[in-house]
Coordinates of C-alpha atoms and ligand atoms in Angstrom, one line a residue:
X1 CA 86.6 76.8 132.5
X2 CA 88.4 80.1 131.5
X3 CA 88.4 80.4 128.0
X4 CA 91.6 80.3 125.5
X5 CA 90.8 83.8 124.0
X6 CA 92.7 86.9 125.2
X7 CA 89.6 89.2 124.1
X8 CA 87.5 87.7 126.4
X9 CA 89.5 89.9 129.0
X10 CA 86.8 92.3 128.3
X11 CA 84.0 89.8 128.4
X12 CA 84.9 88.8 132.0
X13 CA 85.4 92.1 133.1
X14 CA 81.5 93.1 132.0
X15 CA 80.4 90.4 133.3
X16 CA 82.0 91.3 136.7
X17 CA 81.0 94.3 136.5
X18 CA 77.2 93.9 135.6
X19 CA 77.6 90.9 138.3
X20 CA 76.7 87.9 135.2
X21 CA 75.2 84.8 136.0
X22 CA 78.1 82.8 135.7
X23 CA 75.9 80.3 133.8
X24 CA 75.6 83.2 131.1
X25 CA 79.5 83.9 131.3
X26 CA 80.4 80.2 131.0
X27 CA 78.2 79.9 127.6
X28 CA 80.2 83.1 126.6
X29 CA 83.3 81.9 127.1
X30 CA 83.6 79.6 124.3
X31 CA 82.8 79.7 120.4
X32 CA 79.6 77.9 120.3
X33 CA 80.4 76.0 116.8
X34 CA 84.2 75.9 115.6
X35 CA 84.5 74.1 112.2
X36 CA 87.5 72.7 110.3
X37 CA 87.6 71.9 106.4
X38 CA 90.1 71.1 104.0
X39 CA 89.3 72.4 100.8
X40 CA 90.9 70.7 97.8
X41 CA 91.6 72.5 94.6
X42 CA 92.6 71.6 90.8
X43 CA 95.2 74.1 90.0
X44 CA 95.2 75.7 86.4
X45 CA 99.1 73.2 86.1
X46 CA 96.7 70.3 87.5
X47 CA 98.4 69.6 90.5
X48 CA 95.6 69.1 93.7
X49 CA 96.2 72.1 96.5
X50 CA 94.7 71.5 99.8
X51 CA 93.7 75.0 101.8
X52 CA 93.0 74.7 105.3
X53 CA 89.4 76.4 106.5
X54 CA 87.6 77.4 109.0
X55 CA 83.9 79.0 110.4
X56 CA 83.2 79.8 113.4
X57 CA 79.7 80.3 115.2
X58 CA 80.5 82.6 118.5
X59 CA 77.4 82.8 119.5
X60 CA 73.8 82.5 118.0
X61 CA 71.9 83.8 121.2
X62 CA 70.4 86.9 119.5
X63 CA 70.1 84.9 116.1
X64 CA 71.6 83.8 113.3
X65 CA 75.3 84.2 113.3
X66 CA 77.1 87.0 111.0
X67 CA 80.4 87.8 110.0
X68 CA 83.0 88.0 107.3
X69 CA 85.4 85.7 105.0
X70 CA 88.7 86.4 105.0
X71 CA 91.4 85.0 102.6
X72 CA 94.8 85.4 103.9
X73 CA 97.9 83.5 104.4
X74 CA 98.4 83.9 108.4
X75 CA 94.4 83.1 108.9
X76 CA 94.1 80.7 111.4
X77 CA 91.1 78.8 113.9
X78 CA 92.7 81.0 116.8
X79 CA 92.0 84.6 114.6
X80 CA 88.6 83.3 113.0
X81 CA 87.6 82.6 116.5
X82 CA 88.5 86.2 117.8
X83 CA 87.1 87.7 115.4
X84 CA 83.6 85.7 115.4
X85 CA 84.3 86.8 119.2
X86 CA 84.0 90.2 118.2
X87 CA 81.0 90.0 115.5
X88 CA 78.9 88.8 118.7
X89 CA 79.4 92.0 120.9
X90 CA 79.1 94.1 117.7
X91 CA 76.3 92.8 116.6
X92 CA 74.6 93.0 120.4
X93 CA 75.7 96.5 120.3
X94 CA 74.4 97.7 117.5
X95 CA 70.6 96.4 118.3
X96 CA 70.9 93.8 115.4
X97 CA 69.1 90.4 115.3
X98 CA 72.3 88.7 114.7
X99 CA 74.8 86.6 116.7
X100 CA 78.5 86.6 115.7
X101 CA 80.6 84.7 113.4
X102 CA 83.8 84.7 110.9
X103 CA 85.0 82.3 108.7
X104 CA 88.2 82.0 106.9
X105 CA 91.0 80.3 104.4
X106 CA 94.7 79.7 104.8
X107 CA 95.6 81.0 101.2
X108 CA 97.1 84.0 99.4
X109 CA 95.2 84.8 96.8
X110 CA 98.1 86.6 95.4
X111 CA 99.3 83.4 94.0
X112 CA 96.1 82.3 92.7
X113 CA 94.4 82.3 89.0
X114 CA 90.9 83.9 88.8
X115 CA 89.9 80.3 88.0
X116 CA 91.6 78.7 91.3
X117 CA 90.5 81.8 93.1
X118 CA 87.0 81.1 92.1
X119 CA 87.5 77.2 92.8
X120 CA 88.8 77.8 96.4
X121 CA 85.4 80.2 97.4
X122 CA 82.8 77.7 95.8
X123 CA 85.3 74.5 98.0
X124 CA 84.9 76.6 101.1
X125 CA 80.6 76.3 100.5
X126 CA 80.9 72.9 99.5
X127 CA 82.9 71.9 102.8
X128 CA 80.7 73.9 105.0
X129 CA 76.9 74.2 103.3
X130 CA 75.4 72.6 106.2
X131 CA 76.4 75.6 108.6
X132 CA 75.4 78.2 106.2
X133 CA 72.0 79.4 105.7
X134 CA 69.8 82.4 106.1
X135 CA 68.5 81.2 109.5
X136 CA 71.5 79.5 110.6
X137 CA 74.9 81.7 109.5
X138 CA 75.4 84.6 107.2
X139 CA 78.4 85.5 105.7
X140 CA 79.9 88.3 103.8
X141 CA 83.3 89.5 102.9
X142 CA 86.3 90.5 104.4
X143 CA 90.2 90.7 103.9
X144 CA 90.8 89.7 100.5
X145 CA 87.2 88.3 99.7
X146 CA 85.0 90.9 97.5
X147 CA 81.6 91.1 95.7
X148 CA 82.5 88.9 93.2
X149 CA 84.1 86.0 95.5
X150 CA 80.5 86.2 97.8
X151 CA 78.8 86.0 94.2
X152 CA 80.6 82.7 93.6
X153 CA 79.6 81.7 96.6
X154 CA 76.0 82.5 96.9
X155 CA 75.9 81.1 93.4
X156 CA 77.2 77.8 94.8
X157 CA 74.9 77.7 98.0
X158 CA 72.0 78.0 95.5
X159 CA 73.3 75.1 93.3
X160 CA 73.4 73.0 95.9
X161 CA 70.2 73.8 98.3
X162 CA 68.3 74.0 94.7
X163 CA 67.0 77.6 95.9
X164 CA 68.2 81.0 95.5
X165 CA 70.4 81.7 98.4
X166 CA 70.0 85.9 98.1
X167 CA 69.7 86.1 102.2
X168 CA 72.6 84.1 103.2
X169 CA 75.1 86.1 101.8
X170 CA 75.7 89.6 102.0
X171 CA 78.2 92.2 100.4
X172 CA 77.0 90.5 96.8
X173 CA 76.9 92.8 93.9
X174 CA 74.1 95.0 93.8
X175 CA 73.0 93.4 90.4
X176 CA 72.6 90.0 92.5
X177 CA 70.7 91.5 95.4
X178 CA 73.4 93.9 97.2
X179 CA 72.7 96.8 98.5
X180 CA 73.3 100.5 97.9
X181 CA 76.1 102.3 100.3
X182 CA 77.8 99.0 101.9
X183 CA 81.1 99.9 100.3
X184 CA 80.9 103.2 102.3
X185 CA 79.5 102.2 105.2
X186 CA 82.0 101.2 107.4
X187 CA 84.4 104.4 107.0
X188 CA 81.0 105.8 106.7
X189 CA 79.8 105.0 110.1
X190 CA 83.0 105.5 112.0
X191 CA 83.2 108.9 110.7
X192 CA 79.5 109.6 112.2
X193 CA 80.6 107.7 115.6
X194 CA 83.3 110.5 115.8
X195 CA 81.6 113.4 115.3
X196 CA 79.0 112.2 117.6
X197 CA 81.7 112.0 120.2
X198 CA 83.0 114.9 119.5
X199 CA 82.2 116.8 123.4
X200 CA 83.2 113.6 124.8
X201 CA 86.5 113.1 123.0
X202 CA 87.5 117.2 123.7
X203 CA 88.0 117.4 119.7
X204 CA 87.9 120.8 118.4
X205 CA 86.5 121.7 115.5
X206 CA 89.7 121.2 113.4
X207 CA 91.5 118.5 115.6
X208 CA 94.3 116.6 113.5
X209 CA 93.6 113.0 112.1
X210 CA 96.5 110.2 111.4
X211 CA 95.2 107.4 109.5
X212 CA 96.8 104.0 108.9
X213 CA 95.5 102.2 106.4
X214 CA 94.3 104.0 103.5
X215 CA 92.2 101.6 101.9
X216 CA 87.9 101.1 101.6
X217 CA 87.2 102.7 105.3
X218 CA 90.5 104.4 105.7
X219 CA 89.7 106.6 102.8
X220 CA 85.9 106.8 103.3
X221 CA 86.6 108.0 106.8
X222 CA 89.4 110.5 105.8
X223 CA 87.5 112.0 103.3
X224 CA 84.2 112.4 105.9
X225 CA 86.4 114.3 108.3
X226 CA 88.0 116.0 105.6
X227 CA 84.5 117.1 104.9
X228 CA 83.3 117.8 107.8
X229 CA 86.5 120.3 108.4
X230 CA 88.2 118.9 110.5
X231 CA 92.3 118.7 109.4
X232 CA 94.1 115.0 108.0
X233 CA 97.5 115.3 108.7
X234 CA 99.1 111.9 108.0
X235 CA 98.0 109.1 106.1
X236 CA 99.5 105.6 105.0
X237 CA 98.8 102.8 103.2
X238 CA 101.5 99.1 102.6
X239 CA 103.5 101.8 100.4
X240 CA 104.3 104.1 102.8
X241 CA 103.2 107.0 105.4
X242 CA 103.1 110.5 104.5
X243 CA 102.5 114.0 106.6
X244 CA 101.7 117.4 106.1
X245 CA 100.9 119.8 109.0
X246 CA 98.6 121.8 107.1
X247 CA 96.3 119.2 105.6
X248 CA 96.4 117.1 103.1
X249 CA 92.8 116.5 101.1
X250 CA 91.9 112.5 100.7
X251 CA 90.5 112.9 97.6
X252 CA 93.5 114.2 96.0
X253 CA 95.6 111.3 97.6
X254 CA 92.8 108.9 96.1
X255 CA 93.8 110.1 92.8
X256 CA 97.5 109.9 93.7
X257 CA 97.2 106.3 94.5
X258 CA 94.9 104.9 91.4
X259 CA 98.0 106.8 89.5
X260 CA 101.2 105.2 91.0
X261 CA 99.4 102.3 93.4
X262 CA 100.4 104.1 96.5
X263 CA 100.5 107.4 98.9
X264 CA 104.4 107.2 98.8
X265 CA 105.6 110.4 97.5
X266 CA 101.8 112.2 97.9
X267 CA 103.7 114.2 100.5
X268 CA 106.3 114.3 103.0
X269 CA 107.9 110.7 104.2
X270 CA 106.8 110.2 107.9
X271 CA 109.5 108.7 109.8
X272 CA 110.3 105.1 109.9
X273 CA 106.4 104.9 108.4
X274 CA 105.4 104.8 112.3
X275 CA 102.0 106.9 112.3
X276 CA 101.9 106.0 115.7
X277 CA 104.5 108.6 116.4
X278 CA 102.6 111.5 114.8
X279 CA 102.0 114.8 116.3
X280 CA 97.8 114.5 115.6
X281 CA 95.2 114.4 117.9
X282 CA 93.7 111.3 116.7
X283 CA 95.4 107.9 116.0
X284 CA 93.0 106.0 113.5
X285 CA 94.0 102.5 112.6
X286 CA 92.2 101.0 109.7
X287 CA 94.5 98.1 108.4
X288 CA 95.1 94.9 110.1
X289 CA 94.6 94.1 113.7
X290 CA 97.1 94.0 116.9
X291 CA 98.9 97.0 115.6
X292 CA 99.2 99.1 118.9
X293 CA 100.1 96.6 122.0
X294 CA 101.8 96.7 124.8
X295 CA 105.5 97.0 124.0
X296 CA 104.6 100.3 121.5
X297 CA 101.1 101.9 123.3
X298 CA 103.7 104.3 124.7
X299 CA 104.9 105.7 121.8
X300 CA 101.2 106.4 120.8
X301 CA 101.3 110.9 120.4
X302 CA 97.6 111.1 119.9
X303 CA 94.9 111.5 122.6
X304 CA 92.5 109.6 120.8
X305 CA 92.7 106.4 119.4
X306 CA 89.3 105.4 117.1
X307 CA 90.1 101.3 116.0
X308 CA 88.4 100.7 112.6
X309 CA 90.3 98.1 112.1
X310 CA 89.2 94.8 114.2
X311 CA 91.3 94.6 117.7
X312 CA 94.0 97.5 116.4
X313 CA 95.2 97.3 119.9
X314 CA 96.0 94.3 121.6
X315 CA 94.4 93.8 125.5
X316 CA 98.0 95.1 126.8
X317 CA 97.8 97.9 124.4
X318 CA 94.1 99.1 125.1
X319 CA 95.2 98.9 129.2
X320 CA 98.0 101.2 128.5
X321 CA 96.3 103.6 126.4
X322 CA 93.6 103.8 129.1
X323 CA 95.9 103.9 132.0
X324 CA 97.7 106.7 130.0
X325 CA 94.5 108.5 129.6
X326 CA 93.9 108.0 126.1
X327 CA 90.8 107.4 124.6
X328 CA 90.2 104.8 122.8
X329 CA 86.8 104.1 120.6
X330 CA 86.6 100.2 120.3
X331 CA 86.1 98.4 117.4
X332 CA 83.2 97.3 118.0
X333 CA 81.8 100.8 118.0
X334 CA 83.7 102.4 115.6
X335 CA 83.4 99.9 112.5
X336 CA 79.8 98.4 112.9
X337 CA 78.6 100.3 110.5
X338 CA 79.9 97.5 107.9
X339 CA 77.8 95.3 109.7
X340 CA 74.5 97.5 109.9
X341 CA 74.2 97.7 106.3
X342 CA 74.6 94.1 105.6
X343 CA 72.0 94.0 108.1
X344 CA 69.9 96.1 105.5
X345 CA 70.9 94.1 102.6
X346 CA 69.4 90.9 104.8
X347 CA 66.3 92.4 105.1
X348 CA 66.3 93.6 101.8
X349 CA 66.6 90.1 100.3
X350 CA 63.9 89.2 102.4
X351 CA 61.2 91.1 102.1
X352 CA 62.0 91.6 98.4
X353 CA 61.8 95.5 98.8
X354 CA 64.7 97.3 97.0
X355 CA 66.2 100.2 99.0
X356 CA 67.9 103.1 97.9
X357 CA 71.4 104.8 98.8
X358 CA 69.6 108.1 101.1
X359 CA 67.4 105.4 102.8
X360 CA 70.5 103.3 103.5
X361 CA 72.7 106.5 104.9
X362 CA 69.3 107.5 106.9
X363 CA 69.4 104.2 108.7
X364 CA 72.9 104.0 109.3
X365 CA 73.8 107.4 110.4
X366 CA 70.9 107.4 112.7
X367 CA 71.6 104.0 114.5
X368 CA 75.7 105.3 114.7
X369 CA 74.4 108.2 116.3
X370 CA 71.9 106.0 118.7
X371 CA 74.7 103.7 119.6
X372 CA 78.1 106.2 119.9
X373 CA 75.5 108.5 122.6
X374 CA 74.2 105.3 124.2
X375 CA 78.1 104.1 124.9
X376 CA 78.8 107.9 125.8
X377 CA 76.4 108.1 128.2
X378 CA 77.0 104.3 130.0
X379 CA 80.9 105.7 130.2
X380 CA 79.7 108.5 131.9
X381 CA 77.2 106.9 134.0
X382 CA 79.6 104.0 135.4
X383 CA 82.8 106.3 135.5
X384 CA 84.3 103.9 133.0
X385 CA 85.8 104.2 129.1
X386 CA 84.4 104.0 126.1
X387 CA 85.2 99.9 125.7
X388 CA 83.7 98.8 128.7
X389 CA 80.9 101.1 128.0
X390 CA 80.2 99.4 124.9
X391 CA 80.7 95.8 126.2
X392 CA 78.4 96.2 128.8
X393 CA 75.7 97.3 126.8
X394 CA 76.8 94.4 124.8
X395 CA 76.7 91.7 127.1
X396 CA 73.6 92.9 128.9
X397 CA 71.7 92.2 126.0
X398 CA 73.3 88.8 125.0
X399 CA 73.3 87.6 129.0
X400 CA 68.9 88.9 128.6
X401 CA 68.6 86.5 125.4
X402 CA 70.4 83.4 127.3
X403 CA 68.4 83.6 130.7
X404 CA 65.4 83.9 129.0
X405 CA 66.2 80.5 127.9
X406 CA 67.0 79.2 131.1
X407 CA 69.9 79.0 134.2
X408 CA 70.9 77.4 136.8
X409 CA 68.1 79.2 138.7
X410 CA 65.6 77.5 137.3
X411 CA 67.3 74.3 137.4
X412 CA 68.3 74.1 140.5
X413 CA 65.4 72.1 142.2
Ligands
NAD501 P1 91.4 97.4 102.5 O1 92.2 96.2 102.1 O2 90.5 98.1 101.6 O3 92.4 98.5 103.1 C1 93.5 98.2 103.9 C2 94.6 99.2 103.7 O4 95.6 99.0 104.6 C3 95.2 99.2 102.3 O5 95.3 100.5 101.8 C4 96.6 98.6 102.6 O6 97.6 99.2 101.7 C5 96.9 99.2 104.0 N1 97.9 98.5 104.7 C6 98.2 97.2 104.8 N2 99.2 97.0 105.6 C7 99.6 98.2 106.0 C8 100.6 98.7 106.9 N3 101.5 97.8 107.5 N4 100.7 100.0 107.2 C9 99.9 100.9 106.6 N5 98.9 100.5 105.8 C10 98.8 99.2 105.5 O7 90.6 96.9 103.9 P2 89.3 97.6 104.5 O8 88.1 96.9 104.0 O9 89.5 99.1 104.5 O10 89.5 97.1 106.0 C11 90.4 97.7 106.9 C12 90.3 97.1 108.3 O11 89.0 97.4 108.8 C13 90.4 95.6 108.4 O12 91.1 95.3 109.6 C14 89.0 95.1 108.4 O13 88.9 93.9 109.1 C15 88.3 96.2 109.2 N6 86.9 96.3 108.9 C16 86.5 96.5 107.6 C17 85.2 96.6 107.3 C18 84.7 96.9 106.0 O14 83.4 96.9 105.8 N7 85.5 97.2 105.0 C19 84.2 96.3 108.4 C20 84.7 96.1 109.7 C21 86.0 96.1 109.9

């Protein structure tokens, strides 16, 4: 049975090309454990609000699954379930003993007291406590859910298994077990996946960057470029886009923005706030997902597109870019360095050994290194881009962890 996903376009086409058991492929097809709560909350006027939820185990092959929260208004069992889709071959590809999930809550927390706020993440552990679990299913936070919301929640796990919970969560405060370097580590890592692409991308030394989304990794990523010399051109945020051929330095935008909440005004207005359109030779996207598809890939000026946010481009989107000869670094890739340090702050909280910021950068920068030279080298080797590079070292090692469990070879008598 073909799955309902469109992402798993690049699963099948892995598989076809490593020539999968199609036992292997039909166990990767589907989610492995979709869940469905209501979660009921008191509001501070003391009417009852029910928020629908959701968590979702892709795949627990390599072991326990891993992925974020997210709090938004358009979240639904579709999107958790792509995105737990994408936790599994991130996880596979960056070496880590994790599967993939993502959970998530129809709300806005916009409209929400601290109290109700606080109500709604300790509802969402109530309503799923027996999927959660050190062993079983890790969370950690996402769009709209923060240190203090995973706090709650850990806090809540523990009430209710009667045991601290410290290595079921990650992305707590450091105070409560967190780890050093996570907020950094996602714009972090992407920043080191670049540069270690750098021959294979053609990027000279001061190639042009466009970001979208100038938020935790957007700005932790400009401002490592910036850094490492090479030139931010354009940069928006959900004020506005802004340009400057010469340069403009993150850290001074950064400032701008904690002064007025936004970029708008930091420099020159970038037409119809479409980044896409901007003369730079790389096209970052670091906001929400399905931002470059099919009907706009064309418009796309850069040469290189590097997806820090979760599927920037859609399947259409990432076909046209490649057809167009446009290189794109996948998700996957680019923002799994989020992922490695909660990693770190898992095995932190459970061998009780405290580690410090250079350790943390050590680990990461090396295993971005490790991983953007392994997927350079599979491209290269099979004549293929950077995506199916990546999923095919993915894959291979999630397809290895399932036969060793047993297919149709062995059960065919
Ligand atoms: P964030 O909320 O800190 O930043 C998002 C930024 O995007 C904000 O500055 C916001 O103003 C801006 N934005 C929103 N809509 C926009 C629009 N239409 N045009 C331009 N800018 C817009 O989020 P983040 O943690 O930086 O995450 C960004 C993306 O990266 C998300 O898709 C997230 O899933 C992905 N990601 C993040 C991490 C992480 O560790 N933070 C890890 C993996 C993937």
């Amino acid at each position: 049975m073909s799955s309902s996903l469109d992402v798993c376009t690049f699963l099948e086409r892995a598989a076809e090309a490593l020539e999968l058991n199609e036992d292997v492929r039909e166990v990767l097809r589907h989610p492995k454990r979709s869940v469905a709560a209501s979660i009921n909350v008191r509001m501070g006027d003391g009417s009852l609000q029910t928020f629908p939820a959701w968590r979702t185990i892709y795949s627990n092959a390599l072991g326990p699954a891993k992925g974020g929260i997210r709090f938004h208004p358009s979240v639904d069992a579709e999107e958790v379930n792509t995105l737990a889709f994408l936790m599994t071959f991130k996880t596979a590809l960056a070496g880590l003993p994790f599967g993939g999930g993502k959970g998530g809550v129809a709300v806005d927390p916009g409209d929400l007291s601290r109290h109700e706020l606080e109500r709604v993440a300790r509802g969402y552990v109530r309503a799923l406590r027996h999927d959660l679990g050190v062993g079983r299913d890790v969370p950690a936070p996402d769009v709209n859910t923060n240190g203090t919301v995973l706090a709650w929640m850990a806090d809540e796990l523990a009430a209710l298994e009667g045991t601290a919970q410290t290595a079921s969560i990650t992305g707590k405060p450091i105070v409560l077990g967190g780890i050093e370097g996570r907020t950094e580590a996602t714009g972090r890592g992407a920043a080191k996946v670049v540069m270690a692409l750098k021959d294979h991308l053609e990027l000279s030394d001061d190639a042009s960057f466009a970001i979208q989304g100038f938020g935790n990794a957007g700005a932790q990523f400009a401002n490592d470029m910036h850094e490492a010399g090479f030139r931010i051109v354009a940069l928006s945020d959900s004020s506005g886009a802004v340009f400057s051929a010469d340069g403009l330095d993150p850290r001074e935008a950064e400032r701008y923005k904690a002064k007025t909440g936004g970029l708008k005004g930091f420099a020159d207005d970038v037409a119809d706030n479409d980044l896409r359109r901007v003369d730079a030779d790389v096209l970052v996207p670091a906001a929400l997902g399905g931002w470059i598809d099919g009907k706009n890939a064309d418009h796309v000026a850069a040469r290189v597109v590097v997806e820090v946010s979760n599927q920037a481009c859609t399947v259409e989107g990432a076909d046209r870019l490649t057809e167009r000869g446009v290189h794109v670094v996948p998700d996957i890739l680019a923002n799994s360095g989020g992922v490695s340090v909660s990693y770190l702050e898992w095995v932190q909280n459970r061998s009780g050994e405290q580690m410090g910021r250079d350790k943390v950068f050590a680990d990461l920068d090396a295993r971005m290194e490790r991983m953007a030279h392994a997927v350079s080298s599979r491209a290269m080797r099979d004549d293929t881009d950077l995506r199916s590079a990546a999923y095919r070292i993915a894959v291979s090692r999630i397809a290895e962890a399932i036969e060793s469990m047993g297919t149709r070879r062995l059960f065919n008598e």
